[in-house]
Coordinates of C-alpha atoms and ligand atoms in Angstrom, one line a residue:
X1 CA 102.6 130.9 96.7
X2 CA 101.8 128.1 98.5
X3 CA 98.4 125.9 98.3
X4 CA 96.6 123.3 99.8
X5 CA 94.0 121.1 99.3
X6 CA 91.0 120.0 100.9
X7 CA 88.4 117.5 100.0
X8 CA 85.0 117.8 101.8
X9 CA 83.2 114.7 101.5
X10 CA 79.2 115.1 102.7
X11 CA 79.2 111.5 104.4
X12 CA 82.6 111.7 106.3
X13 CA 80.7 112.8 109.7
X14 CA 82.0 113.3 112.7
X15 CA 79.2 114.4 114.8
X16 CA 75.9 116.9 115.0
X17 CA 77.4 119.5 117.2
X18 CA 75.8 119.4 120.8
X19 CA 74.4 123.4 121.4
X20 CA 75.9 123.0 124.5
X21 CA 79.5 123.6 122.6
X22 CA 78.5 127.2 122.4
X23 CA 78.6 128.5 126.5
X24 CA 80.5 130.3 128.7
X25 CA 81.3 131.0 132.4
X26 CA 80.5 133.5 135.1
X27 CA 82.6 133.3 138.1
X28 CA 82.9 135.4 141.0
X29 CA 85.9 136.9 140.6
X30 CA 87.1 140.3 139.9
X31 CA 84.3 142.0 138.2
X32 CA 83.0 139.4 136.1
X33 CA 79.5 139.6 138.2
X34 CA 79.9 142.8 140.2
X35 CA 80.6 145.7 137.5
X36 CA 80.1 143.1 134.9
X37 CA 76.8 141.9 134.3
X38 CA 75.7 143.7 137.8
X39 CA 76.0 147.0 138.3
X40 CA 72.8 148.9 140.1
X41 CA 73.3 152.4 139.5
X42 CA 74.2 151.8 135.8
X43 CA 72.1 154.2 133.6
X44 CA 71.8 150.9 131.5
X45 CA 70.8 149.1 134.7
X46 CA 67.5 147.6 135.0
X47 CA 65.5 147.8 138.1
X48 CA 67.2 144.2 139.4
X49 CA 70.6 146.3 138.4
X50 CA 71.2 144.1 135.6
X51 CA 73.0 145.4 133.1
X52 CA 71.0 145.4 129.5
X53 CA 74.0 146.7 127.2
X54 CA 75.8 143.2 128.6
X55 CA 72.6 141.2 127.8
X56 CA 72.5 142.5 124.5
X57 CA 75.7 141.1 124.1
X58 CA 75.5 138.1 125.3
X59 CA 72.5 137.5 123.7
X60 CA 74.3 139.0 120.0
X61 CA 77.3 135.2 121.0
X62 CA 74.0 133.3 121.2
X63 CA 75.5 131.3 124.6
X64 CA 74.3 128.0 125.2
X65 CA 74.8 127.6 128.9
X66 CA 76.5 129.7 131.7
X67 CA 78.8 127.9 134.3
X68 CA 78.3 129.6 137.9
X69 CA 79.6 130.6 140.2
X70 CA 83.0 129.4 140.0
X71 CA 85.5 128.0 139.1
X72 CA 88.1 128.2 141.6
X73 CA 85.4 130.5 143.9
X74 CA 83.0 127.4 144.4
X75 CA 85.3 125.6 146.5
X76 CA 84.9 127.9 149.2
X77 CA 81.9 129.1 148.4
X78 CA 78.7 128.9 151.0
X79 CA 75.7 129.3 148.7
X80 CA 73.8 130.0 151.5
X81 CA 75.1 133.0 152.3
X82 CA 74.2 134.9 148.7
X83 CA 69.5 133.7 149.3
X84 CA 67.4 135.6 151.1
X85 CA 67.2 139.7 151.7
X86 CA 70.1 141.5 150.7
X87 CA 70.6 143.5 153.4
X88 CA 71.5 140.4 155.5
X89 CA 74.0 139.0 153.4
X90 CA 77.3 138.2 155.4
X91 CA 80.4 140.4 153.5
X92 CA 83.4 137.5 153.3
X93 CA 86.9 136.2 152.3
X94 CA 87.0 134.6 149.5
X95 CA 90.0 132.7 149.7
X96 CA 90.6 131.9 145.9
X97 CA 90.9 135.0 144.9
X98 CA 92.3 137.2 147.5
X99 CA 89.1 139.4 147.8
X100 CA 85.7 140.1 149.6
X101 CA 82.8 138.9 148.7
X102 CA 79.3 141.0 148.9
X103 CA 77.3 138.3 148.3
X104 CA 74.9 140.7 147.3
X105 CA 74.2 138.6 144.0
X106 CA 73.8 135.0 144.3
X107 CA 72.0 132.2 142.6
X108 CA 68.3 133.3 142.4
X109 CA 70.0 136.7 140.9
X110 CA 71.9 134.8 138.6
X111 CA 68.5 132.6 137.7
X112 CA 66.9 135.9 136.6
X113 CA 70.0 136.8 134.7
X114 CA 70.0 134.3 132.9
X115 CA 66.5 134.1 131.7
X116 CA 67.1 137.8 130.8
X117 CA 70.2 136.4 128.5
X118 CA 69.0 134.0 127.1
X119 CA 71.1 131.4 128.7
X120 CA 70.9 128.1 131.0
X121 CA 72.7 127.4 133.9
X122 CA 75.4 125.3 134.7
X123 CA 75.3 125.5 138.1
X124 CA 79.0 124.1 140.4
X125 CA 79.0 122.8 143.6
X126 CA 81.4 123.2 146.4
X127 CA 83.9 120.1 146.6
X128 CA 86.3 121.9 148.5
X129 CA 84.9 123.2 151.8
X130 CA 81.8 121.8 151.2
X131 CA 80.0 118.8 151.8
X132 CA 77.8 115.9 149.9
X133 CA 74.8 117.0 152.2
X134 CA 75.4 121.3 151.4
X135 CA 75.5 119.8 147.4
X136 CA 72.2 118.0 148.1
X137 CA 70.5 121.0 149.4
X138 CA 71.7 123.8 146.5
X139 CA 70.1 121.4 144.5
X140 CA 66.6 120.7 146.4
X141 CA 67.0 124.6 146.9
X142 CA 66.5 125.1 142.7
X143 CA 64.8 122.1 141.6
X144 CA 62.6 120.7 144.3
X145 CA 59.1 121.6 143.9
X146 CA 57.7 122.5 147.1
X147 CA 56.7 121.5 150.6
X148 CA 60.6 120.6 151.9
X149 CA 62.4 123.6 154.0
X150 CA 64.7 124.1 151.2
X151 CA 62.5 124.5 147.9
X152 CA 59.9 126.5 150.1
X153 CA 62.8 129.0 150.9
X154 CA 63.6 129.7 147.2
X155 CA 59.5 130.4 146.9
X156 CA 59.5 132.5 149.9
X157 CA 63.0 134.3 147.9
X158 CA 60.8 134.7 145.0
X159 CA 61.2 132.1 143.0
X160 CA 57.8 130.0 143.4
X161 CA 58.5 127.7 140.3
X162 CA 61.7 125.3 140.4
X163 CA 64.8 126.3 138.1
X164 CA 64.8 123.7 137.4
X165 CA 68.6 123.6 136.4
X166 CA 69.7 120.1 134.7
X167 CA 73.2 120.3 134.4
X168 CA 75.9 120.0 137.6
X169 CA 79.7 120.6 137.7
X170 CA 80.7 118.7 140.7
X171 CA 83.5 120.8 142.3
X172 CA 86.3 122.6 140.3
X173 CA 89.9 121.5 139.2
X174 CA 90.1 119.4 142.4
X175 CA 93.4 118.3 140.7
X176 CA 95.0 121.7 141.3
X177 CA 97.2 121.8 144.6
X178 CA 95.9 125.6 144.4
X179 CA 91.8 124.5 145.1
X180 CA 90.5 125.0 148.4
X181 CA 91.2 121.8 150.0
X182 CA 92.0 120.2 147.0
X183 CA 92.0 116.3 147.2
X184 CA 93.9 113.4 145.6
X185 CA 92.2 111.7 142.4
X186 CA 90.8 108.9 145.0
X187 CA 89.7 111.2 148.1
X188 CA 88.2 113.5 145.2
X189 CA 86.3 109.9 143.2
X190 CA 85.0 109.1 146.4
X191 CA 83.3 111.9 147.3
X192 CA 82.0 112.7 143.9
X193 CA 80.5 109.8 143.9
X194 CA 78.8 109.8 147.1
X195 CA 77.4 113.4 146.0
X196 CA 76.7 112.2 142.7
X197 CA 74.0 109.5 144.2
X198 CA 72.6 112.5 146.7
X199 CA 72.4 114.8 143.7
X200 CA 70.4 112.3 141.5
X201 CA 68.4 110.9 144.1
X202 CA 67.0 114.3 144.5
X203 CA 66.8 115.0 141.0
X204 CA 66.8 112.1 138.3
X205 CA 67.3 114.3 135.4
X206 CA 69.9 116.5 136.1
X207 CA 73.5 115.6 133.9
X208 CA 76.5 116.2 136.6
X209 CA 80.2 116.6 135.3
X210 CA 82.8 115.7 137.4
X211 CA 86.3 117.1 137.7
X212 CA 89.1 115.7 135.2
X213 CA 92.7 117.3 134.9
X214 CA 92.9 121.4 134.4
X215 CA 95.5 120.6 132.0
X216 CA 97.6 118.0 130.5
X217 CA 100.7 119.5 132.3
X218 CA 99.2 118.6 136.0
X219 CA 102.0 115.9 137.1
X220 CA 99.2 113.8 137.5
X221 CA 97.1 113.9 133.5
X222 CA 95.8 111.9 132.7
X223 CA 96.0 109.2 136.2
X224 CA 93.6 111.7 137.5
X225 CA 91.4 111.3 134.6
X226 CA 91.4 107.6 135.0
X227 CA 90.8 107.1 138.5
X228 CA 88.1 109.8 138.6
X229 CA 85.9 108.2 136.0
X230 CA 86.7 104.5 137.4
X231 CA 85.0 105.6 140.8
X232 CA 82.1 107.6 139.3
X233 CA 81.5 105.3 135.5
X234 CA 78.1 104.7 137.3
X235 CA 77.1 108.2 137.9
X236 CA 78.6 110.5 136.3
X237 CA 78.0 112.1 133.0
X238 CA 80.9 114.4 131.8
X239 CA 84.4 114.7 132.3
X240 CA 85.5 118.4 133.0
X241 CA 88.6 119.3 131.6
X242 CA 90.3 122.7 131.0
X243 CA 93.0 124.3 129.1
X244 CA 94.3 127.9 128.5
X245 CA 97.0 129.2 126.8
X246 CA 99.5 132.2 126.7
X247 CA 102.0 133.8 123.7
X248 CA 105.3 132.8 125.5
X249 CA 106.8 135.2 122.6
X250 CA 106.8 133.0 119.8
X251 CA 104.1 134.1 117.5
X252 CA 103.7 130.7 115.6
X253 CA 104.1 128.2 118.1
X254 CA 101.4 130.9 120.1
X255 CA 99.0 129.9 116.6
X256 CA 100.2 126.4 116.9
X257 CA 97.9 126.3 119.8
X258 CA 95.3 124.0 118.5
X259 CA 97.6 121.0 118.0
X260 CA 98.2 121.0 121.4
X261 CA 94.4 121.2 122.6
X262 CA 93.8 118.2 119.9
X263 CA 96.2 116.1 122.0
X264 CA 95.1 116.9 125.0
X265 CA 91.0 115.5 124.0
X266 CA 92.5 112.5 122.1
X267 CA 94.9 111.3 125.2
X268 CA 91.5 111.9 127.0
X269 CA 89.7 109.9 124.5
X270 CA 91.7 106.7 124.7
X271 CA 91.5 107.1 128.8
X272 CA 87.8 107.2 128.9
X273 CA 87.9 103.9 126.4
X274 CA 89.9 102.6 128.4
X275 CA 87.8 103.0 131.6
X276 CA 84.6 101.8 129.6
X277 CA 86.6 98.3 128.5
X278 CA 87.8 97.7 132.1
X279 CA 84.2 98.8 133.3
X280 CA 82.6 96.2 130.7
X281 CA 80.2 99.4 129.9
X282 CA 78.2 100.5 127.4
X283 CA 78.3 104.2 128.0
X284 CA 81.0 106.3 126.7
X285 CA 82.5 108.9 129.1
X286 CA 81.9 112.8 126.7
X287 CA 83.9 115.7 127.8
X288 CA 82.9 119.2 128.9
X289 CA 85.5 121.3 128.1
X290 CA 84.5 123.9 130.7
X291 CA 87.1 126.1 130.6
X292 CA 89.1 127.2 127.3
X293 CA 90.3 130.6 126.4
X294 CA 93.7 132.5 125.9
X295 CA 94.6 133.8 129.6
X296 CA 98.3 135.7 130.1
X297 CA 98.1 134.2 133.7
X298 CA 102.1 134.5 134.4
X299 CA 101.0 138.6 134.4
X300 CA 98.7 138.4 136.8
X301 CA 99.1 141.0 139.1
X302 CA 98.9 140.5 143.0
X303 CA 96.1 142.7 144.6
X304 CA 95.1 143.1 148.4
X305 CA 91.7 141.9 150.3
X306 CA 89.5 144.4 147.9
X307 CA 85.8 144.0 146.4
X308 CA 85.3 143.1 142.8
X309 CA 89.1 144.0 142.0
X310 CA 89.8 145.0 138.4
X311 CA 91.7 141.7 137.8
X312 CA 92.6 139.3 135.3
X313 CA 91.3 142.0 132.6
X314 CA 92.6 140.7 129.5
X315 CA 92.7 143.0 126.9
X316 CA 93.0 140.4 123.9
X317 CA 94.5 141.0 120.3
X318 CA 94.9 140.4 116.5
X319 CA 97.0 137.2 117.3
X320 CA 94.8 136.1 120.6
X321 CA 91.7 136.1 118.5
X322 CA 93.2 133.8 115.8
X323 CA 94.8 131.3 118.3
X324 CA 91.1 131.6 120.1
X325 CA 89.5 130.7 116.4
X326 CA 91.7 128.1 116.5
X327 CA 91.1 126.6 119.7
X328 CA 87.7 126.6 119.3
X329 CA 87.8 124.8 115.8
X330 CA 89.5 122.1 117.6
X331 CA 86.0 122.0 119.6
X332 CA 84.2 121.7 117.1
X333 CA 86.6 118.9 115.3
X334 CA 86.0 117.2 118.7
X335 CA 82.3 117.2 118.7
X336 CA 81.8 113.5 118.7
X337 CA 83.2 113.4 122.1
X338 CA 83.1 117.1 123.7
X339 CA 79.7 117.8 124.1
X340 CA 79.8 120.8 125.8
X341 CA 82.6 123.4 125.9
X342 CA 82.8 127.1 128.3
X343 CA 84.6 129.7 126.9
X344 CA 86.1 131.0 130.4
X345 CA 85.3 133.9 130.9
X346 CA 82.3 136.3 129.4
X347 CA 82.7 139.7 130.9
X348 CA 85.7 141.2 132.4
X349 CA 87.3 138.6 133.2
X350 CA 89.6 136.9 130.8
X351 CA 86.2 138.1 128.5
X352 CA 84.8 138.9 125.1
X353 CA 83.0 141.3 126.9
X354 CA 84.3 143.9 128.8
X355 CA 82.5 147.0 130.6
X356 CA 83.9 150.2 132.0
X357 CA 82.0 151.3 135.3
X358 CA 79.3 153.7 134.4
X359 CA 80.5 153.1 130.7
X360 CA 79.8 151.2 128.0
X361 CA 80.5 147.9 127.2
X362 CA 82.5 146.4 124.1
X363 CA 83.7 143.8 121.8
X364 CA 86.8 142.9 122.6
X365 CA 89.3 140.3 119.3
X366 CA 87.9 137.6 120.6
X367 CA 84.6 138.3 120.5
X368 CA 84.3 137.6 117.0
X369 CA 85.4 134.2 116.7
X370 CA 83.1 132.8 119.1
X371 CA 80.1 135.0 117.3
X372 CA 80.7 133.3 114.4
X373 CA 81.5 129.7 115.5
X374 CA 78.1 130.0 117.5
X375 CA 76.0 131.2 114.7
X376 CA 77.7 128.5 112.1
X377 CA 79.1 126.0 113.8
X378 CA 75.7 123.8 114.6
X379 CA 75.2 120.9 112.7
X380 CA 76.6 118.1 111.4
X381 CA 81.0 118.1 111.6
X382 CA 82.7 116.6 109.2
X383 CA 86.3 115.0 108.4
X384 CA 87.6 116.7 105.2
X385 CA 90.4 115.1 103.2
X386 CA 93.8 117.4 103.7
X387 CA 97.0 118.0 101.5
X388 CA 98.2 120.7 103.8
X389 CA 102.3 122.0 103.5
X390 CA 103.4 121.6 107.5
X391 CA 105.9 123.2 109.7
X392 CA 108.2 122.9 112.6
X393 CA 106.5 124.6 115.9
X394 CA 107.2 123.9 119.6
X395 CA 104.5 121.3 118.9
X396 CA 106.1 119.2 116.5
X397 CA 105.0 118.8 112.7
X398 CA 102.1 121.5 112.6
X399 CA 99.8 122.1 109.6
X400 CA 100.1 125.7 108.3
X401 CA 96.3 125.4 107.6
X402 CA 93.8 124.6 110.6
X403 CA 90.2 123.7 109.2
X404 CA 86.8 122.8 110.3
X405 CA 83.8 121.9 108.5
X406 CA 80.3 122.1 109.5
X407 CA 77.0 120.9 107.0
X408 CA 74.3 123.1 108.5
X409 CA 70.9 122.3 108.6
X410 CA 69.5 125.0 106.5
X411 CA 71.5 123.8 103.5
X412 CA 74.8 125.3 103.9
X413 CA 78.1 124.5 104.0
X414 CA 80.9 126.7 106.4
X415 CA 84.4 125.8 106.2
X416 CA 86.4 128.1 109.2
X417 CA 90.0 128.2 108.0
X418 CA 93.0 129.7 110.4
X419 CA 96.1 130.2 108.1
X420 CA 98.7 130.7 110.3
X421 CA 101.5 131.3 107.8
X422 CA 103.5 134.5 107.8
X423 CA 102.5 134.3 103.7
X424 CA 99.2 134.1 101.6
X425 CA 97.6 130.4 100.9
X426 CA 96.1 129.3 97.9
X427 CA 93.6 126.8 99.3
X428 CA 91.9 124.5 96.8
X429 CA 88.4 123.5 97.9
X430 CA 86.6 120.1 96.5
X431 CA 82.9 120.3 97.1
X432 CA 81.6 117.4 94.4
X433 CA 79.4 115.2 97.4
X434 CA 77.4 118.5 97.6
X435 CA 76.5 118.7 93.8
X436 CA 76.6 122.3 92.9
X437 CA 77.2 125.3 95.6
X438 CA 77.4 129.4 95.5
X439 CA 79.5 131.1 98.1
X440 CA 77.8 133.5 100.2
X441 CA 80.3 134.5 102.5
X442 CA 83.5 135.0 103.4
X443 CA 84.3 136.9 106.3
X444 CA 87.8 137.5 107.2
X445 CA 89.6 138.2 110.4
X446 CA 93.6 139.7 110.0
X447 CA 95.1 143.1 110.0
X448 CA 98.9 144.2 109.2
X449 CA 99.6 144.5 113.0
X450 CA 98.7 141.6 115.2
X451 CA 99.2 143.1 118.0
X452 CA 96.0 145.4 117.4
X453 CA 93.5 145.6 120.2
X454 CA 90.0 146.9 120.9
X455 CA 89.7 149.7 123.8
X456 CA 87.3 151.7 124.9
X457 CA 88.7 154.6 122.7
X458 CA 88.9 152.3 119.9
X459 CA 86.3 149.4 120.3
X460 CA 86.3 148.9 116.7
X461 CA 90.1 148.6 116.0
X462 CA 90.4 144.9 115.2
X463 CA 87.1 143.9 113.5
X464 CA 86.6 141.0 110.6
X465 CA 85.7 142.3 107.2
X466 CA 83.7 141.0 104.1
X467 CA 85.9 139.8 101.2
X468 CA 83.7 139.3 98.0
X469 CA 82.9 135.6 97.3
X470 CA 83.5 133.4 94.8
X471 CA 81.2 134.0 92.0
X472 CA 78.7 131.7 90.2
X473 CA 77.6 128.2 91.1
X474 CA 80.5 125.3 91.2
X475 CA 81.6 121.9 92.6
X476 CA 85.0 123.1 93.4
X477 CA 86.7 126.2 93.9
X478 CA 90.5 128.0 94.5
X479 CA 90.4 130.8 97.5
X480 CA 92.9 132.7 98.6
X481 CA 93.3 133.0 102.4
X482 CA 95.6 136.2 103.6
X483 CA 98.4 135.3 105.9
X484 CA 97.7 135.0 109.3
X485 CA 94.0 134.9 109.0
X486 CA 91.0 133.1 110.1
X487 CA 88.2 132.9 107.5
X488 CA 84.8 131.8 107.5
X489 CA 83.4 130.4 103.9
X490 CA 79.7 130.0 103.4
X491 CA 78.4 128.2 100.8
X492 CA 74.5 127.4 99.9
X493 CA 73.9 124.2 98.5
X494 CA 72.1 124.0 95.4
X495 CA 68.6 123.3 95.2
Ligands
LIG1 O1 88.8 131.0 134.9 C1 89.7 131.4 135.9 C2 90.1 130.2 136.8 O2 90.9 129.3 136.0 C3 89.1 129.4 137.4 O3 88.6 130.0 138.5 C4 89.7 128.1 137.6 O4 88.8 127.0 137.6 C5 90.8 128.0 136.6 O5 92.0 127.7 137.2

């Protein structure tokens, strides 16, 4: 059997993990909002037709932030037209997508969904169709306090009190030829910038992101980082940047995933210090990865001018969940720099969540991994000493073992480990810095097929289980992790 070795060393910090890691993304697409979270009529419904089996949900993956309302929707998106009495609400194309939109939620329904789950809002503007000015008023809309035309609308709409929302995406992958008027890296600096002094004249505190590549394989990755954050170093906050992936039929460089996303960051990394020396700044550029998930988008099916379409409905397995663990373990590793992070999406679409009209609403694989890299994956990161065996994948050199190690605040110690050998690992664990430690935990995601998935007849097909921990109290310890597996070890610190 094979074995590695790994070295945890208390000091060897990389970062306290920003909360904000742990959110998500509601767009307006397919039935993310309409049939997802909304659905009047619903004998779970509430009386605002929110859905409370989602909530409970949601709430159970302890989300950080939401992003809303797009995504690829905000850039043609007229805010305007989802305020006021429902019955007046224009009906309209939505161009991103293909579809028509009811506008019969918009973003005071989505400020009461949100304090039903919990959550915060990321709110997007439209960069695309819309203007600096339209950007300006969304925001005096939520968080002016009164006496202006805008902020005594949102009272007269029911919300008396501002939303007082504090963190902006400004536009959506205006890299991608496929945005609604999508700009070039200058056009697209420009006018973020301009927007970016309307927005925080308005409102001092609020954090905006603006729009970096949505992937490193855009032609133009990472010039369009560059440029972007040269025009807006002053006013700007975060860089958004997105990745998914897709199995392309080879299982292991499908796990290898994770080496690719680490690249991705650390090209980013060396961009943003690059802008900050030629700036002469002080402040580094973080990243919000706002988009990150495993999305089959080459099977995408085309669809005709229909509301809330079934589409982009994901139904994720065995193998999706692990690469998903892994993905978000590279988050994690990357907290000194990403400071926030969306898994894209949260129901329905591309979605841990996933509802059936009228139905219930279930788990789906990769539910789990983001449960439990939200519930133990806040505090302090740190950089453990490897001796790893390594293969050959797509990717290059790949470790066969993917770790990441987080020093909670409550006096614990939880190492997430993705094996992503086709054979058992002996991993040998060096815990010394900590003095003395008992294991807790170790829960265990695998199965013999990977190809298993949670359905509606089966929601609880593919489903970690509890492998007995290491006895007694030690300084070091030898665990086995199964092949193709992603564990999470717990340990308690002794007092
Ligand atoms: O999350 C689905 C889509 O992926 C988003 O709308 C877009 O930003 C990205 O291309």
């Amino acid at each position: 059997m094979k074995t590695a070795k790994i070295q945890i060393v208390k000091d060897f910090e990389i970062s306290q993990t920003d909360n904000r890691l742990f959110s998500s993304f509601l767009e307006h697409l397919g039935r993310a909002i309409y049939g997802g979270i909304y659905e009047p009529g619903h004998p779970q419904a509430d009386e605002e037709g929110l859905r409370k089996d989602v909530i409970k949900l949601v709430r159970e993956l302890n989300v950080d932030y939401v992003r809303y309302p797009g995504g690829n929707f905000v850039s043609g998106y007229d805010w305007k037209d989802g305020i006021g009495p429902k019955a007046d609400r224009p009906r309209r194309l939505d161009l991103a997508w293909k579809t028509v939109e009811s506008n019969q939620f918009g973003i005071d329904e989505f400020y009461d969904w949100s304090k039903k789950a919990g959550t915060k809002i990321m709110c997007a503007v439209n960069m695309g169709t819309g203007t600096p000015k339209e950007a300006g008023q969304l925001l005096e809309y939520c968080n002016f306090p009164g006496g202006t035309y805008w902020s005594d609308l949102r009272a007269k709409n029911g919300h008396k009190d501002p939303m007082g929302i504090k963190l902006w995406c400004v536009g959506n992958e205006m890299d991608g030829s496929w945005q609604i008027c999508h700009l070039d890296a200058a056009e697209y600096g420009k006018k973020a910038r301009e927007t970016a002094k309307i927005m925080k004249w308005i409102d001092p505190s609020v954090q905006l992101v603006v729009c970096g590549s949505s992937g490193p394989a855009q032609k133009t990755f990472p010039e369009w980082d560059r440029k972007v954050m040269e025009y807006t170093y002053d006013t700007a906050d975060y860089l958004s940047i997105h990745k998914y992936y897709e199995n392309d039929g080879n299982d292991l460089d499908f796990l290898a995933s994770f080496v690719d996303m680490d690249r991705f960051i650390r090209v980013l990394e060396g961009t943003a210090d690059y802008v900050k020396a030629l700036k002469r700044g002080k402040k580094d550029f973080f990243f919000s990865f706002d988009e990150w998930n495993v999305w089959y988008q080459s099977q995408d099916q085309p669809h005709g001018w229909m509301e809330a379409p079934a589409i982009l409905e994901d139904n994720y397995s065995l193998l999706d969940a692990l690469v998903f663990a892994g993905l978000g373990m590279t988050l994690l590793n990357h907290a000194d720099r990403v400071k926030i992070a969306c898994l894209a999406q949260l129901v329905n679409v591309i979605a841990p969540i996933c509802t059936k009209k009228g139905g219930p609403a279930i788990r789906q694989t990769i539910f789990y991994p983001f449960y439990f890299l939200s519930k133990y994956g806040r505090g302090i990161v740190l950089h453990p000493v490897v001796q790893i065996p390594k293969t050959e994948t797509k990717y290059g050199e790949t470790p066969l073992l993917y770790t990441s190690t987080v020093h909670g605040h409550d006096d614990s110690v939880t190492i997430f480990a993705l094996n992503i050998s086709k054979e058992d690992l002996m991993v040998d664990i060096d815990l010394a810095s900590f003095g003395r430690l008992s294991m807790t935990e170790h829960i265990c995601l695998n199965g013999n097929d990977l190809n298993a998935k949670n359905t509606f007849e089966h929601p609880d097909c593919v489903s970690p289980r509890e492998i007995t921990p290491v006895r007694g109290e030690f300084s070091k310890c030898s665990i086995l992790l199964p092949k193709q597996s992603w564990n999470v070890l717990r340990f308690k610190i002794a007092s």
